[in-house]
Short mmCIF file of C-alpha atoms in Angstrom, two decimals:
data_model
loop_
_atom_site.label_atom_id
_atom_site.label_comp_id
_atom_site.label_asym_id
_atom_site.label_seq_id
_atom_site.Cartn_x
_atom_site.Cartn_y
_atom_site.Cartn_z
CA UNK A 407 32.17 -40.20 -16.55
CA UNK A 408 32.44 -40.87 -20.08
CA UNK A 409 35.03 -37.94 -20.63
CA UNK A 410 37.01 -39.40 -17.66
CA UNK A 411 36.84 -42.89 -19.05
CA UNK A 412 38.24 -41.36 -22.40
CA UNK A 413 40.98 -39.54 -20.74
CA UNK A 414 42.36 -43.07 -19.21
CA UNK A 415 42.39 -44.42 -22.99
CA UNK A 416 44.18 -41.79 -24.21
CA UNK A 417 46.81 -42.30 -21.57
CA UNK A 418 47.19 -45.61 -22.99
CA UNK A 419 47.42 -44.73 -26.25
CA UNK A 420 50.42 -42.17 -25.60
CA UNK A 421 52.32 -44.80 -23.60
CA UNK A 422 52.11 -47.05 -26.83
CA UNK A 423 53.25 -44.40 -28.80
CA UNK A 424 56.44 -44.04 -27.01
CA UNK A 425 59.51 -46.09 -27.59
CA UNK A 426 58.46 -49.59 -26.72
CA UNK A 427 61.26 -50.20 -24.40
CA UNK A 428 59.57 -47.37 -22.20
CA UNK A 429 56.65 -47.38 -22.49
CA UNK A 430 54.64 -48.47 -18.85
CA UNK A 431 51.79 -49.93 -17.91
CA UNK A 432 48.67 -47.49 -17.05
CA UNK A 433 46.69 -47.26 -14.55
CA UNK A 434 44.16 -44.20 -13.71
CA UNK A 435 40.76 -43.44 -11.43
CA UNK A 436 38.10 -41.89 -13.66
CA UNK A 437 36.29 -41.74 -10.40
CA UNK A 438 39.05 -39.42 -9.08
CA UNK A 439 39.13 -37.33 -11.66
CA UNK A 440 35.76 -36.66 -11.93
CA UNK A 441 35.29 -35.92 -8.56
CA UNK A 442 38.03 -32.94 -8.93
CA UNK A 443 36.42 -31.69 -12.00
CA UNK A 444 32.86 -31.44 -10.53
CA UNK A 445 34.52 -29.60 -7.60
CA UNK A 446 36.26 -27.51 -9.77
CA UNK A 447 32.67 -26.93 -11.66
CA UNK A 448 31.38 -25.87 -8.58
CA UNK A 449 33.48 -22.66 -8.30
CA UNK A 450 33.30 -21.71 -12.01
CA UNK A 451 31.80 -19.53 -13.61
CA UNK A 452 30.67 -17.91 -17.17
CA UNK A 453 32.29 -19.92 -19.96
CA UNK A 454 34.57 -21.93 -17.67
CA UNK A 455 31.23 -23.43 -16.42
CA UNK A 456 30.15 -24.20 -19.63
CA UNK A 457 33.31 -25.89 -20.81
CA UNK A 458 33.20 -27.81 -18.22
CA UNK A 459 30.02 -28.82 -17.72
CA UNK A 460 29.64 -29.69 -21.71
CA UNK A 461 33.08 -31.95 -21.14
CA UNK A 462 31.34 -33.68 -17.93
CA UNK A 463 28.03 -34.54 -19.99
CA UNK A 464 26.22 -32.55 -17.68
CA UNK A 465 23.08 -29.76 -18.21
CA UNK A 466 23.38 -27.65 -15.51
CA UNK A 467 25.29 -26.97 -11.98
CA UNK A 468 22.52 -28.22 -10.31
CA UNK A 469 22.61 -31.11 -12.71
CA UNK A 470 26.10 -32.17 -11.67
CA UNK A 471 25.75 -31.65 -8.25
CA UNK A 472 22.88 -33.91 -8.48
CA UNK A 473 24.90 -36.34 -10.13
CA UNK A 474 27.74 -35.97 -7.66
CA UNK A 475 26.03 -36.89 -4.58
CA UNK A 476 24.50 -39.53 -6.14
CA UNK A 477 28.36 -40.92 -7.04
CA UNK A 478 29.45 -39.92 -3.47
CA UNK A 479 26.61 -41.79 -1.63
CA UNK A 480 26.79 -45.20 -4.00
CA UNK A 481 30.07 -45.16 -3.71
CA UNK A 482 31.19 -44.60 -0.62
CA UNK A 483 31.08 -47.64 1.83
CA UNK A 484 33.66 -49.05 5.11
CA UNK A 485 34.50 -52.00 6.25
CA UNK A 486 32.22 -51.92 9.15
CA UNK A 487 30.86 -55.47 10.23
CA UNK A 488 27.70 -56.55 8.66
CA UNK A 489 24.12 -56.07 10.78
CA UNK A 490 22.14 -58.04 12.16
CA UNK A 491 19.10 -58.46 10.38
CA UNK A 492 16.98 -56.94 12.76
CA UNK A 493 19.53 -53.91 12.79
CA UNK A 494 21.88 -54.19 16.04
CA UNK A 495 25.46 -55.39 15.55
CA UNK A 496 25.88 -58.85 16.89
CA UNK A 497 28.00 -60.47 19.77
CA UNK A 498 29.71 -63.63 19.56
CA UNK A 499 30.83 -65.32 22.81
CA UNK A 500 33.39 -67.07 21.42
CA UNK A 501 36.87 -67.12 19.64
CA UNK A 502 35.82 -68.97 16.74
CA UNK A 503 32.93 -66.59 16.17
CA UNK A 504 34.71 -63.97 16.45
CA UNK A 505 37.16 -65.35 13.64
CA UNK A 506 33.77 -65.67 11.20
CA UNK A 507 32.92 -62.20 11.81
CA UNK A 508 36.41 -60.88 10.74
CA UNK A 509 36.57 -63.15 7.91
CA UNK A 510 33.58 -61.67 6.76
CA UNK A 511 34.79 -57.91 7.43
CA UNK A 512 38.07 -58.70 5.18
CA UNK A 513 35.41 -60.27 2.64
CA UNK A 514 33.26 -56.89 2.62
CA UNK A 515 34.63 -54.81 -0.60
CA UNK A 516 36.15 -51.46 1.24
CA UNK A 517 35.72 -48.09 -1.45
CA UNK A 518 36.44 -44.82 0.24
CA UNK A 519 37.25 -41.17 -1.29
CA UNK A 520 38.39 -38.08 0.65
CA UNK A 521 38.11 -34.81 -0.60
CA UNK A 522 40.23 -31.92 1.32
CA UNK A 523 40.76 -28.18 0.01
CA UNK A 524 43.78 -26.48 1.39
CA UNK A 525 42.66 -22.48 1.69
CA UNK A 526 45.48 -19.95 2.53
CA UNK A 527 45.12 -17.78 5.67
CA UNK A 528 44.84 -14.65 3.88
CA UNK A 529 41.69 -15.99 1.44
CA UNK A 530 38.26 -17.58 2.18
CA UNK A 531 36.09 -19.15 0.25
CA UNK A 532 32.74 -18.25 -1.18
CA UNK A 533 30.28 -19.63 1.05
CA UNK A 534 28.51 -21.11 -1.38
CA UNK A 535 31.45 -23.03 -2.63
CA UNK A 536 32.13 -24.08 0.57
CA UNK A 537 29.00 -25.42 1.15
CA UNK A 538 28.65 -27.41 -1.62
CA UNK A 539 32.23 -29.18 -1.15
CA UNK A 540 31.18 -29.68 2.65
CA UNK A 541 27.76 -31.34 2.26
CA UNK A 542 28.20 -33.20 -1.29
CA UNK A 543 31.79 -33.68 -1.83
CA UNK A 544 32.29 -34.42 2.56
CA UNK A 545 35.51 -32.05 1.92
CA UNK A 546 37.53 -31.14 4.87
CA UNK A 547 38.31 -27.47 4.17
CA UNK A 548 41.32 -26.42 5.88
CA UNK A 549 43.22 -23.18 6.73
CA UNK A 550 47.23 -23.55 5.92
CA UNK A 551 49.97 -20.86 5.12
CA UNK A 552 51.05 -21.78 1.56
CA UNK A 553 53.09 -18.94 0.98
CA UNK A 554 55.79 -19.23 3.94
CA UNK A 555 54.76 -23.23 4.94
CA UNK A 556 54.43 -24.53 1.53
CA UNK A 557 57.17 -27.40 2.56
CA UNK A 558 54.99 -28.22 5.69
CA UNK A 559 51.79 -28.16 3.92
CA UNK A 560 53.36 -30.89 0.87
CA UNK A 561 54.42 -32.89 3.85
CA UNK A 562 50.79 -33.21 4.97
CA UNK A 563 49.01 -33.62 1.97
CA UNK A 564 51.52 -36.65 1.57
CA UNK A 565 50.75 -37.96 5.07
CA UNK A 566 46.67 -37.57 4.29
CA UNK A 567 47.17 -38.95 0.71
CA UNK A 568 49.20 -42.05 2.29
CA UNK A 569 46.79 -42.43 5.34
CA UNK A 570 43.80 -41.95 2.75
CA UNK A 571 44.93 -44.47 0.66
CA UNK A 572 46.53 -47.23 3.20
CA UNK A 573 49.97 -46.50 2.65
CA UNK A 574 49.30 -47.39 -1.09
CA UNK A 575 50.66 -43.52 -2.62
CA UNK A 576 53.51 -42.64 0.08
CA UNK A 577 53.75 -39.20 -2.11
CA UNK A 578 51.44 -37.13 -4.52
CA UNK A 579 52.94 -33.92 -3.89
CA UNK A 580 57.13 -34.63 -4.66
CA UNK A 581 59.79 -30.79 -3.88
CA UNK A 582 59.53 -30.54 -7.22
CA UNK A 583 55.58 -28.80 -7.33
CA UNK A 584 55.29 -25.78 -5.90
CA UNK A 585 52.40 -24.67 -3.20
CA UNK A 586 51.61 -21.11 -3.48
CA UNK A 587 48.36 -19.01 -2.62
CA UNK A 588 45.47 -19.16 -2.89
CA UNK A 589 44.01 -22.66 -2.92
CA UNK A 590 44.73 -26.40 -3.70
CA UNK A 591 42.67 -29.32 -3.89
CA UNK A 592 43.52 -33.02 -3.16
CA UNK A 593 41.38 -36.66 -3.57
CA UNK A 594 42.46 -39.98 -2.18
CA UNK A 595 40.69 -42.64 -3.26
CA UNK A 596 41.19 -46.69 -2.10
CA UNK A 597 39.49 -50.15 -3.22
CA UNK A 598 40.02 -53.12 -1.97
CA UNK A 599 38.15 -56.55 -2.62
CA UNK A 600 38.13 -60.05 -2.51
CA UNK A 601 37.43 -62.31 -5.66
CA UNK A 602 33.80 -63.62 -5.50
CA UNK A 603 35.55 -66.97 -6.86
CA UNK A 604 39.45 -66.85 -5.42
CA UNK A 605 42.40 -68.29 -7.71
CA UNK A 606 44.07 -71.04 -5.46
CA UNK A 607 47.76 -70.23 -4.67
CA UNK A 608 48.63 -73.62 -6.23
CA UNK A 609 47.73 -73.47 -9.54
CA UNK A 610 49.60 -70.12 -10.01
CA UNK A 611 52.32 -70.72 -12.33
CA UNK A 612 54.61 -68.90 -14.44
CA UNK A 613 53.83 -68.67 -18.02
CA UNK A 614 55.00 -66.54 -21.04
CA UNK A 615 54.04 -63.43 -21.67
CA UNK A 616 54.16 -61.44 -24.92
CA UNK A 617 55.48 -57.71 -24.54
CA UNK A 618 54.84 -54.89 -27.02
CA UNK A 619 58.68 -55.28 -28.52
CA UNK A 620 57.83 -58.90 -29.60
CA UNK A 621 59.71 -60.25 -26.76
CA UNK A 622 58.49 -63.00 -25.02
CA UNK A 623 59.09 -62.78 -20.77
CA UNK A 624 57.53 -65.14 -18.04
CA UNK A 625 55.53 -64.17 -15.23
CA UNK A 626 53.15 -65.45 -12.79
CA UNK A 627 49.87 -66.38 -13.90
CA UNK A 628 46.52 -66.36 -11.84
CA UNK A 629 44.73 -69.86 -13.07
CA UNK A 630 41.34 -71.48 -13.07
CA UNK A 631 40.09 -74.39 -14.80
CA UNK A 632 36.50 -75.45 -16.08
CA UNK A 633 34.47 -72.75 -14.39
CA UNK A 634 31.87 -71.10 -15.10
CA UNK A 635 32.03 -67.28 -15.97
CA UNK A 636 30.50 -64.19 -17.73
CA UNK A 637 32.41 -63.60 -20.92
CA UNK A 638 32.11 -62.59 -24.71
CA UNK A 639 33.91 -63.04 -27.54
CA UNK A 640 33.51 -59.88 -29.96
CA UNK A 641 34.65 -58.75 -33.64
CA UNK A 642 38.28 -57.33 -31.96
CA UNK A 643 38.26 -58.95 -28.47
CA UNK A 644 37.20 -60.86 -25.68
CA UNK A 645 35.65 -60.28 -22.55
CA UNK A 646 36.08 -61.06 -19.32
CA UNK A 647 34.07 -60.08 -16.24
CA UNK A 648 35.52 -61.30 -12.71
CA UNK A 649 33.40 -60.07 -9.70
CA UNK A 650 34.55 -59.53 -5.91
CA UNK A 651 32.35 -60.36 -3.24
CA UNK A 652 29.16 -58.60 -2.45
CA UNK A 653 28.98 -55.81 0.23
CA UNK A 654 26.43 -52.97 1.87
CA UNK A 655 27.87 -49.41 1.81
CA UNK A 656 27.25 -47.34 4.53
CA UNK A 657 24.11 -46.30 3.24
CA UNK A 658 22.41 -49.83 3.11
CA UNK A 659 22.47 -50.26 -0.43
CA UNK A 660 24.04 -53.26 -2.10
CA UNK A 661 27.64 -52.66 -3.60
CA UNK A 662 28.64 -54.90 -6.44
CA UNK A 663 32.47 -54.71 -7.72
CA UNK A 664 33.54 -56.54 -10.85
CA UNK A 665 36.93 -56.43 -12.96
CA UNK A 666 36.20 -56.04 -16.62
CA UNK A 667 39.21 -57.78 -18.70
CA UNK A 668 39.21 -56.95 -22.42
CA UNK A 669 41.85 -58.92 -24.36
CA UNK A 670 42.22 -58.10 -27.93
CA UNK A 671 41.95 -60.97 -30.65
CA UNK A 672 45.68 -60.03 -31.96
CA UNK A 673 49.03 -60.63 -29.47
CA UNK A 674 49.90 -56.98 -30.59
CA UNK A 675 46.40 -55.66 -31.22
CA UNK A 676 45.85 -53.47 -28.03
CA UNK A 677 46.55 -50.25 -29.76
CA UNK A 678 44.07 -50.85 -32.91
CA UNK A 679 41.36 -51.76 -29.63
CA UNK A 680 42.32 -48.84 -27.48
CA UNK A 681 41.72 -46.67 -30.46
CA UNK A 682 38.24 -47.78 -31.29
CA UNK A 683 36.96 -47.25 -27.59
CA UNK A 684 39.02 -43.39 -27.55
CA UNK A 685 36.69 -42.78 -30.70
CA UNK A 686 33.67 -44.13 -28.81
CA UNK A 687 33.60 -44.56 -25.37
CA UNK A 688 30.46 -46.07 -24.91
CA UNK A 689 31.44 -48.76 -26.04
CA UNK A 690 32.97 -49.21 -23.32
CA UNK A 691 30.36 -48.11 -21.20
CA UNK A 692 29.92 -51.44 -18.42
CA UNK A 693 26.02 -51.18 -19.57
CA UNK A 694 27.64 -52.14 -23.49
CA UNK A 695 29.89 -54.53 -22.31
CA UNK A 696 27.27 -56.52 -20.36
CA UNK A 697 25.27 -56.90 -23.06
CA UNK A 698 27.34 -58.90 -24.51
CA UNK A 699 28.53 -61.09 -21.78
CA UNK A 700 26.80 -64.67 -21.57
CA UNK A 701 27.81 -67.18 -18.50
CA UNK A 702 29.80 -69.86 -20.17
CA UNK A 703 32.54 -72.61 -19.37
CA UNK A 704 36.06 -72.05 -19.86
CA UNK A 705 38.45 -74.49 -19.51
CA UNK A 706 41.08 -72.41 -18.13
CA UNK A 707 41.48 -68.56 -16.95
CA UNK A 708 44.38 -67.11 -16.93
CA UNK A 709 45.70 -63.55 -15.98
CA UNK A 710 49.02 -62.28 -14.93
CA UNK A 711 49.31 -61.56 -11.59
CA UNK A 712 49.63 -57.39 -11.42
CA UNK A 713 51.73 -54.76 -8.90
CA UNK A 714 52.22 -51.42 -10.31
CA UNK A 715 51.54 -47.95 -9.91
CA UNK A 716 51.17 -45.20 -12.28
CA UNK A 717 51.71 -41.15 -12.65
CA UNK A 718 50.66 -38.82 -14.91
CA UNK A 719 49.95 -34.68 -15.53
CA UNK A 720 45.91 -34.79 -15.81
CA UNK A 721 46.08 -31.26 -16.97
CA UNK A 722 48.14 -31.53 -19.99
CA UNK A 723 45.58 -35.13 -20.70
CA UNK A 724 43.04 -32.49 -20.33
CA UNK A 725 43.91 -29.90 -22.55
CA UNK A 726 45.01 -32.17 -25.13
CA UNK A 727 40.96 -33.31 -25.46
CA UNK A 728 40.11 -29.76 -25.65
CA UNK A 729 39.09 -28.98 -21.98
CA UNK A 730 41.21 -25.48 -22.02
CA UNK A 731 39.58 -22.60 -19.95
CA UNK A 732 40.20 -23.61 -16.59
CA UNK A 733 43.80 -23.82 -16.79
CA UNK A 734 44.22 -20.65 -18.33
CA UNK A 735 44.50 -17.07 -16.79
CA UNK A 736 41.24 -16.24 -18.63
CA UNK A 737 39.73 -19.14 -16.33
CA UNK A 738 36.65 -17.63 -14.23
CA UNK A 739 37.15 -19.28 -10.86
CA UNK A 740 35.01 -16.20 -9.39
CA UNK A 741 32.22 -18.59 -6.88
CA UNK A 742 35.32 -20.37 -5.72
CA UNK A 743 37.50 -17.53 -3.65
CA UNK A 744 37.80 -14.26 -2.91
CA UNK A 745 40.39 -12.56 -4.29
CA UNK A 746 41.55 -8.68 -5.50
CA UNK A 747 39.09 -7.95 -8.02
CA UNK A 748 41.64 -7.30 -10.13
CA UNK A 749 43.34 -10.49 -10.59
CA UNK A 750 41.94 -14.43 -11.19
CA UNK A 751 42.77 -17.93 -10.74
CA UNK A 752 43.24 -20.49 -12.78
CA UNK A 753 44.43 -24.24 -12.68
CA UNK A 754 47.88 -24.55 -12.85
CA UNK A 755 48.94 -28.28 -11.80
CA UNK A 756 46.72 -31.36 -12.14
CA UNK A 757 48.43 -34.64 -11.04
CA UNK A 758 47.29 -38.07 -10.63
CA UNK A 759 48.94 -41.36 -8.83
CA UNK A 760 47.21 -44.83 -8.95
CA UNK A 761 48.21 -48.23 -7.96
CA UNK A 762 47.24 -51.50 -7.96
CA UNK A 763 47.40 -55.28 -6.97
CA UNK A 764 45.87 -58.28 -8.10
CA UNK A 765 46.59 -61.54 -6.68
CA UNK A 766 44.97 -64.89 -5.87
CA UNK A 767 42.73 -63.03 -3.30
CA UNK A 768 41.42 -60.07 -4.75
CA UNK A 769 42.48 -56.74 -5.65
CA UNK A 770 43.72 -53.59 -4.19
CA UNK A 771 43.86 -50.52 -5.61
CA UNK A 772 44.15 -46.91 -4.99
CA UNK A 773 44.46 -42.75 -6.48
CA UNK A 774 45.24 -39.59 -6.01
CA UNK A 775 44.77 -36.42 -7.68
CA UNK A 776 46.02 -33.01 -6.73
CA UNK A 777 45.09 -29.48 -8.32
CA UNK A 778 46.96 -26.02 -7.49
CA UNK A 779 45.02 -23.00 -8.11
CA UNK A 780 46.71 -20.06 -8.75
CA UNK A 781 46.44 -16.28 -9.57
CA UNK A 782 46.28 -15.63 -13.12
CA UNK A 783 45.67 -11.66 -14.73
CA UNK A 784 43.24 -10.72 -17.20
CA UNK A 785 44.58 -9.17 -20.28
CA UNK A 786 41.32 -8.69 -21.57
CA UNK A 787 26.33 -59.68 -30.76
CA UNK A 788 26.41 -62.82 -29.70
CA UNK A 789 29.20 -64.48 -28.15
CA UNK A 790 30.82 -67.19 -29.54
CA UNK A 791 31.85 -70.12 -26.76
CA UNK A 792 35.62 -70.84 -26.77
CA UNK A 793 37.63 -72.48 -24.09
CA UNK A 794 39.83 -70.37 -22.77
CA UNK A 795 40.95 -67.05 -21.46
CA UNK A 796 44.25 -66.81 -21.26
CA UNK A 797 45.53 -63.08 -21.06
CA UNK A 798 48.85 -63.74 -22.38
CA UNK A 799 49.57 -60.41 -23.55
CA UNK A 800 49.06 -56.73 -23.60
CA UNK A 801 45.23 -55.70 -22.38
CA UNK A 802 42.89 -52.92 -20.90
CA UNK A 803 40.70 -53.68 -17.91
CA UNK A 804 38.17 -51.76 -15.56
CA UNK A 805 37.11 -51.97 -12.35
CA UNK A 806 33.29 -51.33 -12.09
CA UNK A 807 30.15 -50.59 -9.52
CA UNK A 808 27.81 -52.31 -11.05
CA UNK A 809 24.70 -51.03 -9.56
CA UNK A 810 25.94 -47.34 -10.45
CA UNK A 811 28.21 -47.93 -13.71
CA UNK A 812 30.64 -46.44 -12.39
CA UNK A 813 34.52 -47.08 -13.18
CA UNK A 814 36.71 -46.71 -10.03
CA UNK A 815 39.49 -47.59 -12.08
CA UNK A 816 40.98 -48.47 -15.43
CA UNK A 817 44.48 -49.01 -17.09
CA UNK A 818 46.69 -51.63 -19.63
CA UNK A 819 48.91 -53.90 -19.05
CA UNK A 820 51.72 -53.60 -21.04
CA UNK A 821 54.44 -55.60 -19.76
CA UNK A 822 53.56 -57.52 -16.20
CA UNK A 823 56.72 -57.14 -14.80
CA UNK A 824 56.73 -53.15 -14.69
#
């Protein structure tokens, strides 16, 4: 997760580098990523396994998988109504009852990922392979004609991604990438939750805001005044950690979602801050970051309110931090498909979409991330207590699992009104 983490970061870091006038805000799904790249493990072999499972922090196959249904069952949860205690659903006679219970049901944090592979008629895949995706990964494996259908098959991977993700990403897959044989891969992955402690519509007010090229803009602010939160105040930058409201995943077990917002100690210090967690991520592990955070009172909270999405090539991210075999023709995909002995696949297109909202009710966020295999031929310390947070210009922030560590998503905010 770490590697995935690091990959967001130096996302940011390129966007800063650009011409300030272009430069976006970011927003990716180390979750999603992750998830692609484990499946991807699972059909590699020799020293694409190795590569990849060094770059995932992982021992073995059977380590990752291990890992990987351990992500998969922590993470994934619905927005069923909450039991009884003795176990049945209840019944409520009445309207207003009835109201409570879906109150409560919009209350309940809602994570889900989908994982489909897209197999050509002609190809199958090695039951192994299969297996694993099926029974870890819950991938629906399906049977499509990309060599004469390609257009057909985009225009359902769009519909699944959109469905997937509650009409969040309308398209993953634009004319311009090309479906061919033998295989592709998709995620979709959605959050939504509602602030543990909601901002009050009143109190939002529009405030300045100051952008990378020194300008100054205004844009709505989410406030709060004299409350009590977890927060830190460290060497570079502060912390802020905002929770949603408690829920059960599917499994039973308790799901905790919190936004992490680290705001640097300079108006134009988010590079110098981005570049110091790219060197080393843990410290911005969530177990690092916690350490740190103390429950103190603020006299006022204040973050911009946030709508934005985000696109970027994962593969090109990934090569750039050294993770090279599997998108090259030298890539041995050889437990993921069968193919003529004589030829091999490799990886080669890795996209990923994310979006996000955060308003005076919660947040809602989703991602996508899409990889094309295709044939390839061998050649051969202690907070100090201030009074405010007021996020007033460019940041980083993360939105954690706290019982599993794990980052569903992360990005910058460069300029609010992108």
């Amino acid at each position: 997760m770490e590697f995935c983490t690091q990959i967001a970061t130096q996302s940011i870091l390129n966007e800063m580098n650009k011409n300030v006038s272009s430069a976006e805000n970011v927003l990716m799904s180390p979750i999603s990523i992750c998830l692609m790249l484990n499946i991807l493990a699972s059909g590699a072999g020799g020293k694409t396994l190795e590569q990849l499972l060094k770059f995932l922090g992982s021992n073995s196959i059977e380590d990752l998988n291990q890992k990987s249904s351990l992500m998969m069952s922590l993470l994934h949860s619905s927005s069923a109504p909450p039991k009884h205690p003795m176990g049945f659903f209840p019944t409520f006679p009445h309207n207003t009852e009835q109201k409570q219970l879906q109150q409560l049901q919009q209350q309940q944090p809602l994570f889900s990922v989908a994982n489909a592979i897209l197999v050509d008629k002609q190809y199958q895949l090695i039951p192994s392979f299969k297996e694993i995706t099926e029974t870890i990964y819950k991938a629906k494996v399906e049977n499509v004609d990309l060599k004469f259908e390609a257009d057909k098959v985009r225009e359902n991977v769009n519909l699944w991604v959109e469905k997937e993700t509650r009409g969040l990403i309308k398209e993953i897959l634009p004319k311009t990438v090309e479906l061919a044989p033998p295989l592709s891969l998709a995620n979709a992955l959605y959050f939504r939750g509602s602030w543990e402690d909601p901002f009050m519509a009143w109190k939002t007010k529009h405030k300045k805001f100051h952008i990378l090229n020194r300008e100054i803009i205004d844009v709505p602010f989410l406030n709060s005044y004299d409350v009590y939160r977890s927060y830190a105040s460290l060497d570079d930058f502060k912390v802020l950690k905002l929770p949603y409201e408690r829920g059960i995943g599917d499994d039973g077990k308790p799901l905790q979602f919190s936004m992490y917002l680290l705001l640097p100690h300079d108006t134009y210090g988010l590079q110098d801050m981005v570049k110091k967690f790219n060197s080393d991520p843990k410290l911005l592990a969530p177990k690092s970051l916690n350490n740190h955070l103390r429950k103190v009172e603020l006299s006022r909270v204040s973050i911009p309110k946030m709508k934005f999405s985000y696109g970027v090539d994962v593969k090109e991210l990934l090569e750039d931090q050294g993770l090279t075999l599997p998108f090259s023709v030298n890539a041995d995909f050889s437990n993921m498909v069968n193919v003529n002995p004589v030829t091999n696949v490799y990886v080669n297109i890795m996209v990923h979409k994310s979006c996000i909202e955060v308003n005076e009710e919660g947040t809602e966020a989703a991602a996508a991330t899409f990889a094309r295999i295709a044939f390839g031929f061998d050649p051969d310390c202690e907070p100090t207590p201030v009074s405010t947070f007021v996020a007033d210009h460019p940041f980083m922030f993360m939105i954690v699992e706290e019982f599993s560590n794990l980052v569903v998503s992360t990005g910058a905010v460069l300029d609010p009104q992108n």
